[in-house]
JSON list of C-alpha atoms in Angstrom, two decimals:
[
{"chain": "A", "resi": 1, "resn": "MET", "atom": "CA", "xyz": [31.04, -8.85, 14.71]},
{"chain": "A", "resi": 2, "resn": "SER", "atom": "CA", "xyz": [29.43, -11.49, 12.50]},
{"chain": "A", "resi": 3, "resn": "ASN", "atom": "CA", "xyz": [27.86, -10.86, 9.12]},
{"chain": "A", "resi": 4, "resn": "PRO", "atom": "CA", "xyz": [24.06, -10.71, 8.99]},
{"chain": "A", "resi": 5, "resn": "ILE", "atom": "CA", "xyz": [22.21, -13.72, 7.63]},
{"chain": "A", "resi": 6, "resn": "ILE", "atom": "CA", "xyz": [21.09, -13.32, 4.01]},
{"chain": "A", "resi": 7, "resn": "ARG", "atom": "CA", "xyz": [17.57, -14.74, 3.67]},
{"chain": "A", "resi": 8, "resn": "VAL", "atom": "CA", "xyz": [17.06, -16.35, 0.26]},
{"chain": "A", "resi": 9, "resn": "LEU", "atom": "CA", "xyz": [13.94, -17.57, -1.54]},
{"chain": "A", "resi": 10, "resn": "VAL", "atom": "CA", "xyz": [14.68, -20.08, -4.34]},
{"chain": "A", "resi": 11, "resn": "VAL", "atom": "CA", "xyz": [12.24, -20.21, -7.28]},
{"chain": "A", "resi": 12, "resn": "ASP", "atom": "CA", "xyz": [12.84, -22.88, -9.93]},
{"chain": "A", "resi": 13, "resn": "ASP", "atom": "CA", "xyz": [10.68, -25.59, -11.44]},
{"chain": "A", "resi": 14, "resn": "HIS", "atom": "CA", "xyz": [13.42, -28.24, -11.41]},
{"chain": "A", "resi": 15, "resn": "LYS", "atom": "CA", "xyz": [13.56, -30.02, -8.06]},
{"chain": "A", "resi": 16, "resn": "MET", "atom": "CA", "xyz": [17.03, -31.47, -8.60]},
{"chain": "A", "resi": 17, "resn": "PHE", "atom": "CA", "xyz": [18.42, -28.01, -9.37]},
{"chain": "A", "resi": 18, "resn": "VAL", "atom": "CA", "xyz": [16.78, -26.58, -6.23]},
{"chain": "A", "resi": 19, "resn": "GLU", "atom": "CA", "xyz": [18.27, -29.40, -4.16]},
{"chain": "A", "resi": 20, "resn": "GLY", "atom": "CA", "xyz": [21.69, -28.57, -5.59]},
{"chain": "A", "resi": 21, "resn": "VAL", "atom": "CA", "xyz": [21.32, -24.89, -4.63]},
{"chain": "A", "resi": 22, "resn": "GLN", "atom": "CA", "xyz": [20.22, -25.95, -1.14]},
{"chain": "A", "resi": 23, "resn": "ALA", "atom": "CA", "xyz": [23.30, -28.16, -0.83]},
{"chain": "A", "resi": 24, "resn": "ILE", "atom": "CA", "xyz": [25.60, -25.30, -1.89]},
{"chain": "A", "resi": 25, "resn": "PHE", "atom": "CA", "xyz": [24.06, -22.87, 0.59]},
{"chain": "A", "resi": 26, "resn": "SER", "atom": "CA", "xyz": [23.91, -25.40, 3.43]},
{"chain": "A", "resi": 27, "resn": "ASN", "atom": "CA", "xyz": [27.66, -24.93, 3.94]},
{"chain": "A", "resi": 28, "resn": "SER", "atom": "CA", "xyz": [27.33, -21.16, 4.35]},
{"chain": "A", "resi": 29, "resn": "SER", "atom": "CA", "xyz": [26.78, -19.61, 7.76]},
{"chain": "A", "resi": 30, "resn": "GLU", "atom": "CA", "xyz": [25.78, -16.34, 6.05]},
{"chain": "A", "resi": 31, "resn": "ILE", "atom": "CA", "xyz": [22.93, -17.65, 3.84]},
{"chain": "A", "resi": 32, "resn": "GLN", "atom": "CA", "xyz": [19.61, -19.14, 4.91]},
{"chain": "A", "resi": 33, "resn": "ILE", "atom": "CA", "xyz": [17.09, -20.53, 2.42]},
{"chain": "A", "resi": 34, "resn": "VAL", "atom": "CA", "xyz": [13.69, -19.49, 3.76]},
{"chain": "A", "resi": 35, "resn": "ASP", "atom": "CA", "xyz": [11.60, -21.36, 1.21]},
{"chain": "A", "resi": 36, "resn": "THR", "atom": "CA", "xyz": [11.61, -23.01, -2.20]},
{"chain": "A", "resi": 37, "resn": "ILE", "atom": "CA", "xyz": [8.93, -22.51, -4.85]},
{"chain": "A", "resi": 38, "resn": "PHE", "atom": "CA", "xyz": [8.40, -24.55, -8.00]},
{"chain": "A", "resi": 39, "resn": "ASP", "atom": "CA", "xyz": [5.61, -22.59, -9.72]},
{"chain": "A", "resi": 40, "resn": "GLY", "atom": "CA", "xyz": [5.52, -18.91, -10.66]},
{"chain": "A", "resi": 41, "resn": "LYS", "atom": "CA", "xyz": [1.93, -18.49, -9.48]},
{"chain": "A", "resi": 42, "resn": "ASP", "atom": "CA", "xyz": [2.96, -19.09, -5.84]},
{"chain": "A", "resi": 43, "resn": "VAL", "atom": "CA", "xyz": [5.75, -16.54, -5.63]},
{"chain": "A", "resi": 44, "resn": "MET", "atom": "CA", "xyz": [3.89, -13.37, -4.66]},
{"chain": "A", "resi": 45, "resn": "SER", "atom": "CA", "xyz": [1.86, -15.05, -1.91]},
{"chain": "A", "resi": 46, "resn": "VAL", "atom": "CA", "xyz": [4.97, -16.66, -0.41]},
{"chain": "A", "resi": 47, "resn": "VAL", "atom": "CA", "xyz": [6.85, -13.34, -0.48]},
{"chain": "A", "resi": 48, "resn": "GLU", "atom": "CA", "xyz": [3.92, -11.65, 1.28]},
{"chain": "A", "resi": 49, "resn": "LYS", "atom": "CA", "xyz": [3.89, -14.34, 4.00]},
{"chain": "A", "resi": 50, "resn": "THR", "atom": "CA", "xyz": [7.68, -14.50, 4.44]},
{"chain": "A", "resi": 51, "resn": "PRO", "atom": "CA", "xyz": [9.03, -11.31, 6.01]},
{"chain": "A", "resi": 52, "resn": "GLY", "atom": "CA", "xyz": [12.67, -10.45, 5.66]},
{"chain": "A", "resi": 53, "resn": "VAL", "atom": "CA", "xyz": [13.46, -12.03, 2.29]},
{"chain": "A", "resi": 54, "resn": "ASP", "atom": "CA", "xyz": [16.67, -10.37, 1.08]},
{"chain": "A", "resi": 55, "resn": "ILE", "atom": "CA", "xyz": [17.22, -12.15, -2.24]},
{"chain": "A", "resi": 56, "resn": "ILE", "atom": "CA", "xyz": [15.08, -14.16, -4.62]},
{"chain": "A", "resi": 57, "resn": "LEU", "atom": "CA", "xyz": [16.94, -16.61, -6.84]},
{"chain": "A", "resi": 58, "resn": "LEU", "atom": "CA", "xyz": [14.58, -16.72, -9.78]},
{"chain": "A", "resi": 59, "resn": "ASP", "atom": "CA", "xyz": [14.46, -18.89, -12.89]},
{"chain": "A", "resi": 60, "resn": "ILE", "atom": "CA", "xyz": [13.19, -17.31, -16.12]},
{"chain": "A", "resi": 61, "resn": "ASN", "atom": "CA", "xyz": [11.24, -20.31, -17.39]},
{"chain": "A", "resi": 62, "resn": "LEU", "atom": "CA", "xyz": [8.55, -21.14, -14.81]},
{"chain": "A", "resi": 63, "resn": "PRO", "atom": "CA", "xyz": [5.06, -22.57, -15.06]},
{"chain": "A", "resi": 64, "resn": "ASN", "atom": "CA", "xyz": [2.13, -20.12, -14.98]},
{"chain": "A", "resi": 65, "resn": "ILE", "atom": "CA", "xyz": [4.07, -16.84, -14.47]},
{"chain": "A", "resi": 66, "resn": "ASN", "atom": "CA", "xyz": [7.53, -16.51, -15.98]},
{"chain": "A", "resi": 67, "resn": "GLY", "atom": "CA", "xyz": [10.57, -14.99, -14.30]},
{"chain": "A", "resi": 68, "resn": "LEU", "atom": "CA", "xyz": [10.47, -11.79, -16.35]},
{"chain": "A", "resi": 69, "resn": "GLU", "atom": "CA", "xyz": [6.90, -11.00, -15.27]},
{"chain": "A", "resi": 70, "resn": "LEU", "atom": "CA", "xyz": [7.72, -11.91, -11.67]},
{"chain": "A", "resi": 71, "resn": "THR", "atom": "CA", "xyz": [10.74, -9.60, -11.78]},
{"chain": "A", "resi": 72, "resn": "ARG", "atom": "CA", "xyz": [8.44, -6.74, -12.80]},
{"chain": "A", "resi": 73, "resn": "LEU", "atom": "CA", "xyz": [5.92, -7.51, -10.06]},
{"chain": "A", "resi": 74, "resn": "ILE", "atom": "CA", "xyz": [8.44, -8.06, -7.28]},
{"chain": "A", "resi": 75, "resn": "SER", "atom": "CA", "xyz": [10.62, -5.06, -8.08]},
{"chain": "A", "resi": 76, "resn": "LYS", "atom": "CA", "xyz": [7.56, -2.75, -8.06]},
{"chain": "A", "resi": 77, "resn": "LYS", "atom": "CA", "xyz": [5.96, -4.10, -4.90]},
{"chain": "A", "resi": 78, "resn": "TYR", "atom": "CA", "xyz": [9.12, -5.03, -2.96]},
{"chain": "A", "resi": 79, "resn": "PRO", "atom": "CA", "xyz": [11.95, -2.75, -4.16]},
{"chain": "A", "resi": 80, "resn": "ASN", "atom": "CA", "xyz": [14.23, -3.76, -1.26]},
{"chain": "A", "resi": 81, "resn": "ILE", "atom": "CA", "xyz": [14.30, -7.41, -2.32]},
{"chain": "A", "resi": 82, "resn": "LYS", "atom": "CA", "xyz": [17.17, -8.19, -4.68]},
{"chain": "A", "resi": 83, "resn": "ILE", "atom": "CA", "xyz": [16.40, -10.49, -7.59]},
{"chain": "A", "resi": 84, "resn": "LEU", "atom": "CA", "xyz": [19.11, -12.72, -8.97]},
{"chain": "A", "resi": 85, "resn": "ILE", "atom": "CA", "xyz": [18.11, -14.52, -12.14]},
{"chain": "A", "resi": 86, "resn": "LEU", "atom": "CA", "xyz": [19.42, -18.07, -12.48]},
{"chain": "A", "resi": 87, "resn": "SER", "atom": "CA", "xyz": [18.97, -19.30, -16.01]},
{"chain": "A", "resi": 88, "resn": "MET", "atom": "CA", "xyz": [20.33, -21.70, -18.58]},
{"chain": "A", "resi": 89, "resn": "TYR", "atom": "CA", "xyz": [19.69, -19.08, -21.28]},
{"chain": "A", "resi": 90, "resn": "ASN", "atom": "CA", "xyz": [22.90, -17.30, -22.26]},
{"chain": "A", "resi": 91, "resn": "ASN", "atom": "CA", "xyz": [20.99, -14.74, -24.26]},
{"chain": "A", "resi": 92, "resn": "ALA", "atom": "CA", "xyz": [21.88, -11.04, -24.22]},
{"chain": "A", "resi": 93, "resn": "GLU", "atom": "CA", "xyz": [18.26, -10.06, -24.89]},
{"chain": "A", "resi": 94, "resn": "TYR", "atom": "CA", "xyz": [16.99, -11.95, -21.81]},
{"chain": "A", "resi": 95, "resn": "ILE", "atom": "CA", "xyz": [19.76, -10.47, -19.69]},
{"chain": "A", "resi": 96, "resn": "ARG", "atom": "CA", "xyz": [19.06, -6.89, -20.79]},
{"chain": "A", "resi": 97, "resn": "GLU", "atom": "CA", "xyz": [15.31, -7.32, -20.34]},
{"chain": "A", "resi": 98, "resn": "VAL", "atom": "CA", "xyz": [15.41, -8.70, -16.78]},
{"chain": "A", "resi": 99, "resn": "LEU", "atom": "CA", "xyz": [17.96, -6.11, -15.69]},
{"chain": "A", "resi": 100, "resn": "LYS", "atom": "CA", "xyz": [15.77, -3.39, -17.17]},
{"chain": "A", "resi": 101, "resn": "GLU", "atom": "CA", "xyz": [12.78, -4.77, -15.24]},
{"chain": "A", "resi": 102, "resn": "GLY", "atom": "CA", "xyz": [14.60, -4.67, -11.91]},
{"chain": "A", "resi": 103, "resn": "ALA", "atom": "CA", "xyz": [16.79, -7.76, -11.50]},
{"chain": "A", "resi": 104, "resn": "SER", "atom": "CA", "xyz": [20.06, -7.12, -9.67]},
{"chain": "A", "resi": 105, "resn": "GLY", "atom": "CA", "xyz": [21.99, -9.77, -11.55]},
{"chain": "A", "resi": 106, "resn": "TYR", "atom": "CA", "xyz": [21.95, -12.72, -13.93]},
{"chain": "A", "resi": 107, "resn": "VAL", "atom": "CA", "xyz": [23.87, -15.94, -13.35]},
{"chain": "A", "resi": 108, "resn": "LEU", "atom": "CA", "xyz": [24.01, -18.89, -15.70]},
{"chain": "A", "resi": 109, "resn": "LYS", "atom": "CA", "xyz": [23.05, -22.24, -14.25]},
{"chain": "A", "resi": 110, "resn": "ASN", "atom": "CA", "xyz": [26.28, -23.80, -15.47]},
{"chain": "A", "resi": 111, "resn": "THR", "atom": "CA", "xyz": [28.33, -21.55, -13.18]},
{"chain": "A", "resi": 112, "resn": "ASP", "atom": "CA", "xyz": [30.36, -23.06, -10.36]},
{"chain": "A", "resi": 113, "resn": "HIS", "atom": "CA", "xyz": [29.25, -22.86, -6.73]},
{"chain": "A", "resi": 114, "resn": "GLU", "atom": "CA", "xyz": [31.78, -20.17, -5.78]},
{"chain": "A", "resi": 115, "resn": "GLU", "atom": "CA", "xyz": [30.46, -17.77, -8.41]},
{"chain": "A", "resi": 116, "resn": "LEU", "atom": "CA", "xyz": [26.89, -18.40, -7.23]},
{"chain": "A", "resi": 117, "resn": "LEU", "atom": "CA", "xyz": [27.85, -17.73, -3.61]},
{"chain": "A", "resi": 118, "resn": "ASN", "atom": "CA", "xyz": [29.64, -14.53, -4.62]},
{"chain": "A", "resi": 119, "resn": "ALA", "atom": "CA", "xyz": [26.68, -13.35, -6.66]}
]
């Protein structure tokens, strides 16, 4: 029996970073990127229009609505969607705050691809 496909939404304002995440996941038969978003204001509407999102890879620093606020909104409205924060900020305060608001995990952007896939 094969593993179910994990449907991932990638939210980051840096196109090159998003392309790198897409390249990492393109080699996985278990992960499908359903969409990419570059602006915080678009996240909720895309989630509403994209059924079956399992995980949102979410940057903290986004234009218009930041990742912390989006974590609050998503975790309240869509409690079954897991939120994995991807950030360059290695700051204990950020980590505690997003986990308190409903994120399932926090991964630094300088991690290697294996750690990201495992997360």
